[in-house]
């Protein structure tokens, strides 16, 4: 084995790949979230569909997309390899009494489970939007008078439709909660793995990580909840939206 | 609560102790009663009382590791009530006092668990994997000849303090025992950063971290996921910062050493 493959199959080497891919995925989340905020524009999906068309066809974006595939690929592969290694290291005879909750956070001990929930969501999510748009081609076109946008996929309506299916909304929200917990630990952990631990910066990284985890997961979760609760089948504000809002507010 | 209380009453306790005749045998938890335990006893002295009772009754005493009984050798590797060295922060088992428990308590006592730490007998654990990691690089080579002058090599106070902090690791293995991944990285990082900080450690700096990490992996310890149980359970407070230093040292050594293998 060459020194390079030895480095990256060692325990620390694998952790470095885990961390670099995880932090790279964090930058992807930011772009994805900001782009998706256009769902809230209430323009019948014009902005969102134009953006989606750009993301799906621009050659630069299509190239970066491969980086994303690799990022997920490496992250999931290394998660598997490390989890296997760590399970073997722990051994088959467990403790009769183990109070790990007294010495560590729940999220940090359950990254694999949280990641698996994210993975299940990811597969459903990719099939529902990415696969149908890119490969199946069964998403209706926007139509309308504008010759520029007429032939764009109406992904906006695909989103609105999905976000009126209760189990899809539930899966989406559960996945975002998992993502939030994953990042609660993962963001800070990624820096530590890279050796970036310094008494000046580590406390800041910790709180930025917490804020990042909450903002990103709440941001993504707000979309299905908004469309499910407050809009009609066309994605327009439902007639009873303010009444629903009041009863939601009253529930708290 | 804390501190010795001359009026404290002796305690009666139920112990749930892991008994295992040898390495290959199946072990199990066995219940024992101990009576009239003074709150001023250490945990190991309480086990001495149990063993005297067992011997008097013609039974096999419980094997457990201990040596200095003053918190410096790292031998007393007991997992007590679900925690390395028991629930008290910053102590070894020999420094844990019975006044931290109450009359009538049930206490579960298990050996360290990890594939790389096989159980010899009962609560006694083979931690020679740690010795082999140290042999792989946790030392500095010293030339023979006249003793060098103590102050010949200038070391800034801040650096020497940090090196000494890392050097306080007693090799007890509480970090491995508590870790969900049975990772030895806190132990390895303490030695690597101690020696990387000091001028004496520079000669072997790169080979040290390469060889120690290779040996750590070969012994089958897990990979750190920054859970932090290790640092929380470490009796001498080795911090997670050392693991970050270990990762930096490892990457730098791999990128720049002349070792192609
Ligand atoms: C958008 C999706 C994801 C993001 C942004 C993300 C981010 C991260 C980050 C930043 C870390 C910390 C890396 C480190 O400590 O070195 C991490 C760790 C981890 N991730 Fe993910 N992850 C994602 C998806 C997944 C998936 C799908 C899985 C599992 C199939 C997974 C499993 C794990 C595991 C097991 C760890 C190791 C725990 C640790 O080292 O702290 N992640 N992730
Ligand atoms: S790092 Fe702490 S817990 Fe681990 S072996 Fe050293 S002293 Fe024991
Ligand atoms: S017996 Fe030496 S540290 Fe406990």
XYZ file of C-alpha atoms in Angstrom, chain B residues 58-252:
195
model
C -13.450 -20.753 51.257
C -14.430 -18.958 48.045
C -12.321 -17.567 45.210
C -11.557 -13.882 45.881
C -12.398 -11.270 43.231
C -9.379 -10.443 41.066
C -8.916 -6.715 40.466
C -5.968 -4.583 39.346
C -4.289 -2.165 41.731
C -0.804 -1.065 42.649
C 0.007 2.375 44.054
C -3.393 3.091 45.621
C -2.560 6.769 45.475
C -3.832 7.746 42.046
C -0.598 7.697 40.082
C -0.098 4.268 38.525
C -3.362 3.914 36.625
C -3.867 0.243 37.495
C -7.230 0.366 39.245
C -9.402 -0.069 36.156
C -12.948 -0.555 37.460
C -16.174 0.441 35.729
C -18.438 1.359 38.613
C -22.159 2.056 38.293
C -21.799 2.651 34.570
C -18.843 5.047 34.765
C -15.068 4.703 34.452
C -13.689 4.803 38.023
C -17.192 5.481 39.315
C -19.346 8.581 39.278
C -16.882 10.937 40.973
C -15.144 13.382 38.618
C -11.350 13.426 38.345
C -10.578 10.380 40.469
C -9.150 6.924 40.045
C -10.891 4.000 41.767
C -8.304 3.948 44.571
C -9.075 7.611 45.279
C -12.819 7.071 45.320
C -14.095 6.991 48.892
C -17.027 5.041 50.232
C -18.520 8.234 51.697
C -19.636 8.979 48.128
C -22.099 6.094 48.519
C -24.949 5.584 50.965
C -25.987 2.782 53.235
C -28.094 0.234 51.358
C -26.754 1.155 47.901
C -26.365 -1.399 45.146
C -23.104 -0.960 43.259
C -22.370 -2.563 39.882
C -18.673 -3.298 39.292
C -17.416 -4.368 35.861
C -14.049 -4.577 34.135
C -13.039 -2.148 31.350
C -14.709 -3.325 28.149
C -12.956 -3.106 24.770
C -11.832 -5.707 22.249
C -8.248 -4.545 22.743
C -8.516 -4.913 26.548
C -9.281 -8.613 27.150
C -10.434 -9.603 30.631
C -7.823 -11.753 32.406
C -10.030 -12.765 35.307
C -13.000 -11.128 37.039
C -12.235 -7.390 37.066
C -8.597 -7.672 36.001
C -7.942 -6.461 32.470
C -5.007 -6.885 30.077
C -3.999 -3.377 29.041
C -0.720 -4.360 27.377
C -2.035 -2.863 24.106
C -1.180 0.513 25.671
C 2.371 -0.666 26.389
C 2.830 -1.692 22.760
C 1.605 1.724 21.587
C 4.138 3.428 23.851
C 6.870 1.066 22.636
C 6.003 2.082 19.064
C 7.089 5.660 19.674
C 6.113 7.150 23.032
C 9.679 7.864 24.117
C 12.657 10.129 23.391
C 16.097 8.816 22.612
C 18.715 10.115 25.042
C 22.439 10.143 24.303
C 24.763 8.526 26.785
C 27.467 10.654 28.370
C 27.569 13.304 31.065
C 24.230 14.518 32.391
C 23.274 17.724 30.540
C 22.739 20.881 32.548
C 19.099 21.116 33.568
C 18.629 24.627 32.225
C 20.651 24.253 29.056
C 17.606 23.914 26.818
C 15.349 26.941 27.115
C 11.643 26.032 27.144
C 9.020 28.772 27.545
C 6.947 28.394 30.705
C 3.686 28.192 28.764
C 5.012 25.355 26.598
C 6.405 23.417 29.530
C 3.101 23.807 31.401
C 1.132 22.413 28.472
C 3.583 19.544 28.010
C 3.386 18.709 31.708
C -0.407 18.773 31.584
C -0.321 16.191 28.799
C 2.348 14.229 30.674
C 0.016 13.668 33.621
C -1.707 10.828 31.716
C -1.345 7.721 33.865
C -2.283 5.249 31.137
C -5.293 3.990 33.058
C -7.513 3.359 30.032
C -10.594 5.038 31.502
C -10.883 6.923 28.204
C -11.117 3.705 26.171
C -13.508 2.129 28.664
C -15.941 5.061 28.525
C -15.764 5.670 24.778
C -18.603 4.380 22.592
C -15.964 3.641 19.942
C -13.390 2.205 22.384
C -10.999 4.765 20.940
C -7.540 5.200 22.464
C -7.003 8.611 20.911
C -7.032 10.584 24.151
C -4.263 8.377 25.543
C -2.211 8.466 22.334
C -2.741 12.201 21.900
C -1.539 12.947 25.416
C 1.820 11.302 24.747
C 2.141 12.673 21.203
C 1.432 16.267 22.179
C 3.582 16.114 25.314
C 6.617 15.077 23.288
C 5.818 17.223 20.227
C 5.745 20.322 22.442
C 9.200 19.751 23.934
C 12.577 20.193 22.217
C 13.660 16.712 23.344
C 10.830 15.213 21.323
C 11.718 16.830 18.000
C 14.168 14.186 16.732
C 11.523 11.452 16.560
C 8.567 13.774 16.102
C 7.322 12.476 12.741
C 8.113 8.772 13.128
C 6.616 8.848 16.609
C 3.138 9.905 15.574
C 3.167 7.712 12.459
C 4.199 4.623 14.396
C 1.996 5.220 17.425
C -1.117 5.735 15.299
C -0.264 2.669 13.203
C 0.109 0.591 16.369
C -3.100 2.038 17.833
C -4.969 0.962 14.672
C -3.282 -2.431 14.663
C -4.376 -3.056 18.245
C -7.937 -2.553 17.044
C -8.941 0.570 18.970
C -11.763 2.631 17.464
C -11.748 5.998 15.736
C -12.684 9.125 17.643
C -16.003 10.787 16.796
C -15.444 13.635 19.245
C -18.028 12.439 21.730
C -15.965 13.602 24.699
C -16.718 10.792 27.162
C -12.965 10.187 27.414
C -12.074 13.664 28.616
C -15.091 13.712 30.951
C -13.961 10.445 32.580
C -10.188 11.033 32.538
C -8.977 11.126 36.165
C -6.298 13.715 35.389
C -8.290 15.909 33.019
C -6.458 15.352 29.706
C -8.358 17.645 27.309
C -9.756 17.051 23.834
C -7.409 19.726 22.528
C -4.743 17.018 22.554
C -6.696 14.953 20.028
C -6.767 17.957 17.696
C -2.996 18.236 18.153
C -2.647 14.503 17.412
C -4.598 14.877 14.158
C -2.465 17.872 13.126
C 0.761 16.061 13.992
C -0.370 12.975 12.093
C -1.324 14.862 8.932
C 1.839 16.966 8.995
